[in-house]
XYZ file of C-alpha atoms in Angstrom:
503
model
C 0.101 -0.016 -0.054
C 1.655 3.260 -1.372
C 1.451 6.579 -2.997
C 2.466 7.787 -6.043
C 2.659 11.035 -8.136
C 4.426 12.257 -11.241
C 4.424 15.813 -12.707
C 5.476 17.303 -15.856
C 5.027 21.361 -15.902
C 5.621 24.100 -18.447
C 6.171 26.770 -16.266
C 7.411 26.064 -12.692
C 9.589 23.775 -10.844
C 8.043 20.412 -9.545
C 9.486 20.121 -6.021
C 6.871 21.949 -3.721
C 3.790 20.361 -5.890
C 5.265 16.523 -5.418
C 5.888 17.575 -1.763
C 2.163 18.493 -1.757
C 0.928 15.835 -3.468
C 2.788 13.410 -0.745
C 1.493 15.199 1.860
C -2.241 14.555 0.648
C -1.248 10.906 0.008
C 0.420 10.456 3.434
C -2.687 8.074 4.451
C -1.084 5.593 1.740
C 2.157 5.190 3.427
C 3.982 6.551 6.513
C 6.994 4.332 6.284
C 9.229 6.436 3.781
C 9.078 9.274 1.264
C 11.116 10.117 -1.896
C 11.168 12.600 -4.686
C 13.049 12.802 -7.649
C 12.987 15.271 -10.381
C 14.950 15.851 -13.870
C 16.631 19.080 -15.301
C 18.281 18.674 -18.363
C 20.319 15.722 -18.248
C 20.681 16.191 -14.499
C 18.532 14.200 -11.689
C 17.930 15.167 -8.195
C 17.022 12.732 -5.807
C 15.938 12.788 -1.960
C 14.382 9.840 -0.129
C 14.395 8.221 3.533
C 12.401 6.586 5.866
C 9.697 8.852 7.796
C 6.915 11.075 6.968
C 6.641 13.779 3.992
C 7.633 16.462 6.561
C 10.231 14.821 8.055
C 12.103 13.584 5.027
C 12.037 17.012 3.729
C 12.231 19.192 6.356
C 14.179 22.312 5.316
C 14.350 24.375 2.271
C 18.024 23.339 1.542
C 16.816 20.106 0.599
C 13.788 21.047 -1.518
C 15.828 23.848 -3.178
C 18.200 20.575 -4.715
C 15.272 18.895 -6.235
C 15.572 21.050 -9.519
C 13.546 20.640 -12.909
C 10.011 21.064 -13.910
C 9.493 17.313 -14.268
C 9.486 14.706 -11.322
C 7.915 11.462 -9.704
C 7.264 10.782 -6.099
C 6.410 7.840 -3.524
C 5.225 7.254 -0.190
C 5.644 4.000 1.188
C 4.097 0.954 3.356
C 6.447 -1.714 2.881
C 4.738 -4.872 1.603
C 7.574 -6.846 0.102
C 11.415 -6.452 0.947
C 12.230 -4.734 4.107
C 11.928 -1.715 5.527
C 15.134 0.064 5.378
C 15.830 3.423 3.632
C 17.260 1.895 0.899
C 14.196 0.604 -0.303
C 12.504 3.984 -0.383
C 11.355 4.353 -3.671
C 11.717 6.232 -6.313
C 14.285 3.352 -7.748
C 16.505 4.541 -10.792
C 18.635 2.721 -13.227
C 20.923 4.265 -15.900
C 20.193 1.904 -18.602
C 18.675 2.497 -20.876
C 17.925 6.461 -20.935
C 17.836 6.867 -17.294
C 14.710 5.752 -15.604
C 13.170 6.785 -12.314
C 10.128 4.490 -11.182
C 7.539 4.784 -8.321
C 5.310 1.875 -7.651
C 2.062 1.032 -5.763
C 1.231 -2.693 -5.361
C 2.778 -6.074 -5.338
C 4.294 -8.445 -8.275
C 3.413 -11.974 -7.516
C 5.956 -13.478 -9.676
C 8.560 -11.427 -8.225
C 11.063 -14.223 -7.373
C 10.724 -15.711 -10.738
C 11.450 -12.355 -12.673
C 14.378 -11.998 -10.293
C 15.845 -14.960 -12.060
C 14.834 -14.131 -15.363
C 16.543 -10.613 -14.671
C 19.932 -12.027 -13.815
C 20.023 -15.013 -16.184
C 18.464 -13.937 -19.468
C 18.418 -10.343 -19.119
C 21.736 -9.487 -17.518
C 20.561 -6.947 -14.957
C 21.323 -6.778 -11.430
C 19.355 -5.920 -8.318
C 20.239 -3.804 -5.242
C 17.172 -4.546 -3.010
C 14.743 -7.273 -2.057
C 12.103 -4.850 -3.771
C 9.588 -6.175 -5.842
C 9.400 -2.558 -7.237
C 13.194 -2.861 -8.306
C 12.183 -5.504 -10.208
C 9.330 -3.764 -12.374
C 11.993 -1.179 -12.734
C 14.260 -3.531 -14.475
C 11.686 -5.157 -16.386
C 10.174 -1.904 -17.790
C 14.102 -0.929 -18.501
C 14.717 -3.950 -20.451
C 11.744 -4.014 -22.500
C 12.394 -0.401 -23.499
C 16.304 -1.383 -24.153
C 14.800 -4.289 -26.718
C 13.462 -1.443 -28.565
C 17.370 -0.636 -30.019
C 16.542 3.074 -30.613
C 18.726 6.251 -29.737
C 15.784 8.369 -29.718
C 12.344 7.489 -27.912
C 8.917 8.177 -29.376
C 5.677 7.407 -27.644
C 5.297 4.127 -29.589
C 8.656 2.947 -28.075
C 7.492 3.807 -24.396
C 4.220 1.906 -25.065
C 5.681 -0.863 -26.552
C 7.737 -1.438 -23.185
C 4.686 -1.468 -21.191
C 3.230 -4.002 -23.076
C 6.253 -6.142 -22.769
C 5.692 -5.296 -18.804
C 1.922 -6.626 -18.869
C 3.261 -9.875 -20.645
C 6.180 -10.543 -18.157
C 4.726 -9.390 -14.810
C 1.551 -10.686 -12.563
C -0.019 -8.825 -9.794
C -0.949 -5.239 -9.050
C 1.081 -2.549 -10.229
C 0.299 1.379 -10.435
C 3.444 3.203 -11.616
C 4.960 6.569 -12.587
C 8.127 6.410 -14.171
C 10.308 9.321 -15.383
C 12.469 8.699 -18.370
C 15.201 11.460 -18.111
C 14.903 14.070 -20.562
C 11.770 12.277 -22.303
C 8.802 12.669 -20.060
C 6.888 10.791 -17.499
C 4.424 7.551 -17.952
C 1.887 6.187 -15.713
C 0.543 2.524 -16.199
C -1.707 -0.035 -14.190
C -1.775 -3.473 -14.433
C -4.643 -5.333 -16.887
C -6.908 -5.350 -14.076
C -6.684 -2.216 -12.498
C -5.831 -3.598 -8.782
C -4.314 -0.522 -7.641
C -5.699 2.893 -8.445
C -4.242 5.605 -10.520
C -5.653 8.912 -12.130
C -4.321 11.727 -14.198
C -5.256 15.553 -14.787
C -4.813 18.601 -16.210
C -3.979 22.316 -15.319
C -4.267 25.317 -18.040
C -1.299 27.916 -17.704
C 0.197 30.629 -19.521
C 2.732 28.498 -20.731
C 0.949 25.358 -21.888
C -0.888 22.394 -19.737
C 0.876 20.877 -17.135
C -0.077 17.482 -16.171
C -0.125 15.173 -13.216
C -0.554 11.660 -12.491
C -1.381 10.316 -8.661
C -2.690 7.648 -6.973
C -5.850 9.477 -5.950
C -7.668 12.373 -7.037
C -7.102 14.640 -4.001
C -3.673 14.986 -4.639
C -4.580 16.585 -8.043
C -7.293 18.871 -6.313
C -4.944 20.561 -3.633
C -2.600 21.518 -6.636
C -5.509 22.997 -9.064
C -5.541 19.955 -11.280
C -8.759 19.210 -13.059
C -9.150 15.180 -13.177
C -9.216 13.835 -17.125
C -9.883 10.031 -15.887
C -8.610 7.014 -14.247
C -5.694 5.286 -15.894
C -7.733 2.112 -17.372
C -6.469 -1.711 -16.424
C -3.921 -2.265 -18.981
C -3.517 1.565 -20.295
C -0.522 3.495 -20.267
C -0.508 7.374 -20.260
C 2.763 9.000 -21.238
C 3.200 13.004 -20.878
C 6.515 14.272 -22.846
C 8.507 17.016 -21.800
C 6.717 19.558 -24.220
C 3.593 18.910 -22.520
C 1.870 16.553 -24.712
C -0.393 13.897 -23.640
C -0.409 10.432 -25.392
C -2.626 7.349 -24.227
C -2.462 3.773 -25.531
C -4.235 0.395 -24.460
C -1.000 -1.824 -23.765
C -2.840 -5.511 -22.644
C -4.444 -7.595 -24.843
C -7.054 -8.635 -22.308
C -7.650 -6.007 -19.595
C -10.356 -6.713 -17.302
C -11.569 -3.987 -14.624
C -11.164 -5.468 -10.998
C -10.089 -3.067 -8.957
C -9.537 -3.761 -4.978
C -12.735 -3.035 -2.957
C -10.934 -2.694 0.240
C -9.589 0.548 -1.342
C -13.069 1.880 -0.813
C -13.552 0.468 2.680
C -10.328 1.629 4.073
C -7.488 2.891 2.521
C -8.659 5.861 0.318
C -9.725 9.282 1.497
C -13.308 9.686 1.276
C -12.956 12.841 -0.506
C -11.276 10.643 -3.250
C -12.735 9.886 -6.781
C -11.313 6.230 -7.929
C -12.558 4.291 -10.956
C -15.317 6.774 -11.317
C -16.360 6.104 -7.601
C -16.761 8.599 -4.895
C -15.737 7.233 -1.936
C -17.517 9.299 0.343
C -20.679 8.329 -1.474
C -19.816 4.149 -1.384
C -19.195 4.623 2.351
C -22.573 6.098 2.838
C -24.179 3.514 1.229
C -22.236 0.763 3.364
C -23.977 2.363 6.299
C -27.071 2.301 4.725
C -26.570 -1.427 3.906
C -25.199 -1.992 7.238
C -28.786 -0.665 8.870
C -30.527 -2.413 6.465
C -29.082 -5.570 7.550
C -29.669 -4.617 11.412
C -33.183 -4.111 10.687
C -33.892 -7.108 8.955
C -32.353 -9.585 11.374
C -32.629 -7.167 14.464
C -35.849 -5.176 14.395
C -36.484 -4.790 18.068
C -32.652 -3.425 18.655
C -32.239 -1.571 21.977
C -29.125 0.460 20.359
C -29.008 4.165 21.865
C -25.900 5.708 20.324
C -23.860 5.024 17.492
C -20.264 5.482 17.683
C -17.574 5.513 14.718
C -14.002 4.334 15.487
C -12.071 7.304 13.753
C -11.547 8.160 10.997
C -12.252 5.753 8.093
C -15.834 4.565 9.685
C -17.285 8.050 10.258
C -19.007 8.429 6.991
C -20.973 4.781 7.136
C -21.214 4.944 10.874
C -23.123 8.681 10.404
C -25.709 6.988 7.700
C -25.934 3.850 10.130
C -26.957 6.112 12.767
C -29.599 8.247 10.824
C -31.394 4.756 9.228
C -31.685 3.337 12.418
C -33.212 6.710 13.719
C -30.579 6.671 16.822
C -28.065 9.028 17.753
C -24.497 9.509 16.335
C -21.704 10.537 18.739
C -17.987 11.187 18.524
C -17.099 9.190 21.414
C -13.505 8.542 20.579
C -10.708 11.055 20.383
C -7.982 10.098 18.335
C -4.471 10.957 18.659
C -3.252 11.468 14.916
C 0.542 11.013 15.926
C 0.149 6.913 15.928
C 0.116 5.060 12.516
C -2.098 2.160 11.219
C -2.180 -0.823 14.350
C -2.795 -3.589 11.982
C 0.687 -2.873 10.190
C 2.527 -2.399 13.579
C 4.726 -5.565 14.865
C 3.712 -7.755 17.591
C 0.569 -7.781 19.470
C 2.050 -6.171 22.506
C 2.526 -3.019 20.425
C -0.733 -2.866 18.823
C -2.674 -3.474 22.054
C -0.456 -0.533 23.774
C -0.732 1.362 20.538
C -4.485 1.066 20.645
C -4.892 2.977 24.119
C -2.284 5.628 22.988
C -4.508 6.079 19.672
C -7.837 6.411 21.133
C -9.251 8.199 24.102
C -13.017 7.734 25.133
C -15.433 10.373 26.068
C -17.025 8.694 28.960
C -20.100 10.842 29.174
C -20.992 9.300 25.517
C -20.796 5.676 27.199
C -22.078 5.969 30.542
C -25.030 3.796 30.943
C -25.944 3.377 27.099
C -26.182 0.471 24.879
C -23.457 1.245 22.126
C -23.066 0.259 18.863
C -19.249 0.757 17.691
C -18.735 0.713 14.167
C -15.519 0.184 12.261
C -14.575 -0.354 8.525
C -13.093 -3.770 9.254
C -11.582 -6.119 11.641
C -8.243 -7.499 10.476
C -5.887 -8.665 13.496
C -8.587 -8.061 16.180
C -6.718 -6.597 18.621
C -7.585 -3.066 17.919
C -11.377 -4.133 18.128
C -11.097 -6.270 21.053
C -9.256 -3.231 23.043
C -11.819 -0.720 22.069
C -14.671 -2.926 23.077
C -12.802 -3.120 26.395
C -12.342 0.439 26.668
C -16.019 1.303 25.870
C -17.004 -0.778 28.750
C -14.424 0.851 31.188
C -15.856 4.204 30.238
C -19.466 2.935 31.545
C -21.390 1.330 28.578
C -24.212 -0.687 29.455
C -23.921 -3.141 26.624
C -21.031 -2.761 23.680
C -22.133 -4.063 20.255
C -20.001 -3.839 17.346
C -20.434 -3.710 13.577
C -18.046 -3.636 10.560
C -18.658 -1.889 7.350
C -17.110 -4.999 5.362
C -17.104 -9.016 5.654
C -14.836 -10.890 7.711
C -11.062 -10.411 6.379
C -10.284 -14.048 6.288
C -7.204 -14.271 3.787
C -4.289 -12.320 3.222
C -4.261 -9.490 0.600
C -1.048 -10.510 -1.936
C -1.743 -7.282 -4.025
C 0.143 -4.563 -2.322
C -1.441 -4.156 1.261
C 0.570 -5.438 4.273
C -2.219 -7.397 5.624
C -1.014 -10.007 7.892
C -0.998 -13.688 7.330
C -3.868 -16.169 7.771
C -2.945 -17.397 10.963
C -2.946 -13.676 12.201
C -6.218 -12.809 10.962
C -8.827 -13.145 13.647
C -11.351 -14.341 11.367
C -9.729 -16.874 9.511
C -11.315 -20.229 10.381
C -13.954 -18.747 12.939
C -17.787 -18.294 13.091
C -19.272 -15.075 13.679
C -20.383 -16.613 16.924
C -16.775 -17.405 17.866
C -15.599 -13.833 17.380
C -18.442 -12.792 19.268
C -17.179 -14.171 22.452
C -13.437 -13.775 21.431
C -13.743 -10.142 21.174
C -16.146 -9.373 23.920
C -18.698 -7.996 21.974
C -22.475 -8.344 23.134
C -23.467 -8.621 19.240
C -21.107 -8.671 16.435
C -22.805 -7.630 13.055
C -20.592 -7.725 9.491
C -21.483 -6.454 6.272
C -22.702 -9.011 3.781
C -20.137 -9.025 0.748
C -22.857 -8.614 -2.007
C -24.144 -5.633 -0.161
C -20.552 -4.218 0.109
C -20.041 -4.970 -3.602
C -23.412 -3.114 -4.167
C -22.505 -0.269 -2.260
C -19.349 0.347 -4.113
C -20.345 -0.634 -7.830
C -23.670 1.653 -7.415
C -20.857 4.412 -8.083
C -19.932 2.643 -11.457
C -22.367 0.041 -12.858
C -19.602 -0.561 -15.743
C -17.457 -2.278 -13.327
C -18.410 -5.652 -13.083
C -15.988 -7.383 -10.541
C -14.023 -6.153 -7.866
C -10.941 -7.911 -6.200
C -12.815 -9.165 -2.954
C -9.520 -11.525 -2.279
C -9.393 -10.661 1.631
C -13.405 -11.749 2.078
C -13.233 -14.697 -0.176
C -9.947 -15.986 -0.803
C -10.356 -15.906 -4.579
C -7.538 -14.173 -6.006
C -8.197 -12.673 -9.664
C -4.818 -12.982 -11.147
C -5.402 -16.906 -10.614
C -1.830 -17.646 -10.167
C -1.913 -17.740 -6.354
C -1.343 -21.158 -4.889
C -1.006 -22.946 -1.275
C 3.083 -22.693 -1.499
C 2.840 -19.030 -2.427
C 0.619 -18.365 0.382
C 2.900 -20.280 2.737
C 5.704 -18.519 1.336
C 4.077 -15.297 2.506
C 3.033 -16.400 5.726
C 7.109 -17.160 6.581
C 7.813 -13.407 5.232
C 4.929 -11.435 7.037
C 4.224 -13.192 10.198
C 5.158 -11.135 13.205
C 8.150 -13.643 14.216
C 9.711 -13.309 10.623
C 9.175 -9.355 10.816
C 10.873 -9.218 14.286
C 13.875 -11.454 12.806
C 14.298 -8.924 10.078
C 14.276 -5.896 12.423
C 16.674 -7.500 14.698
C 18.738 -8.241 11.437
C 18.443 -4.934 10.130
C 19.556 -3.218 13.062
C 22.595 -5.338 13.633
C 23.836 -4.500 9.763
C 23.187 -0.440 10.491
C 24.521 -0.262 14.056
C 27.318 -2.789 14.146
C 28.799 -1.005 17.347
C 25.459 -1.173 19.373
């Protein structure tokens, strides 16, 4: 789960605008940030672990990022390690000088690494699948055998990427002295949009993960990059686009609308805010259908992503809606944190209950999803400690039972609380007086209503059915070995030993 951005401007340096874009996309990655710009034949790069404001924390750093073209990235690590060496964008000199930012995950990365080394004679410096993707694109471009690039060459290279790479990838790549290309995998799993801004000197173009990044900078959204499509903006301000995949099939990740995206974004022509409103409607309809004599006094959302659904749910039930938790915005997303003890501690640091909204009431807590269950269980205990008479819990999405393999750093199956358990068992485990999950058909309908042209979504975290159809039990077993808390702790210890040899 990452955020990408790329800008080609005709009138101004892009450093500050890429910084602003990353700030608007900070929710998509809080682990590392990076910007690379191009002026003439020179490249200027700054990337490091940390939040955007910390990585670019002085004017001198920004002023060194010269040029009117650049790409940028914010990261949550989903493959490789979390060292600063794996912060993006990545760069390769051959051919032409290419810099790339990637959101997603290649499911055949290990196979491609072997191909790159044995057949393409290209070498990798990290374990990141994003570097693999960069080198595949670079090799395909090199195969064109030209000294002067044309848009046709770039589109042919993207077609080559589609033939070789499997999984999810939304990318922006800058070709030094030529332009910026954005492309999306043939299923369109991860989002990417592009827009334009009229200036006195011509048209500026921008590519980003979400439309909010363009809104803040005065760009007008043109469209989503379609599955399999590539959009190229050349340095002279001209836009070219081409469908580069043989059989594209719109299958965007539905979890983007549940949790990842900002509510003020528009993705795949679906307003995220409206989709979450409809999730609240569907959840209310289920409660009224299955529990018409409910005794709910108040609906309280778990901030922030469940607020929209929670407010509409309360309105449909005809009960009070209250903000019962105050959020500390300086604590990261807890399901990604290493170790159960750290996650449990962070929940108490992240949320503080307003006792008066709980005392003596039957409370329905609403969250966007339940992943590990650590947060949900702790929040239910906090509600009881605050004086709630009964605590009910509703999830705006179905039970998350399977790992995500397409770019969300979700736990392994064994660490997902819903895996192999019934709703009744989960209810007892979490300590709720009643547990209500959204039904999957209702979730799909709530999101699809925004764009009926999309006939399917990637719902693999709920169903275990992976749309790329290449995920085997062996792959998931390897994923479990890599993503488990124990594996993370071992990697963290190893990295510390490497980076701090005298500690």
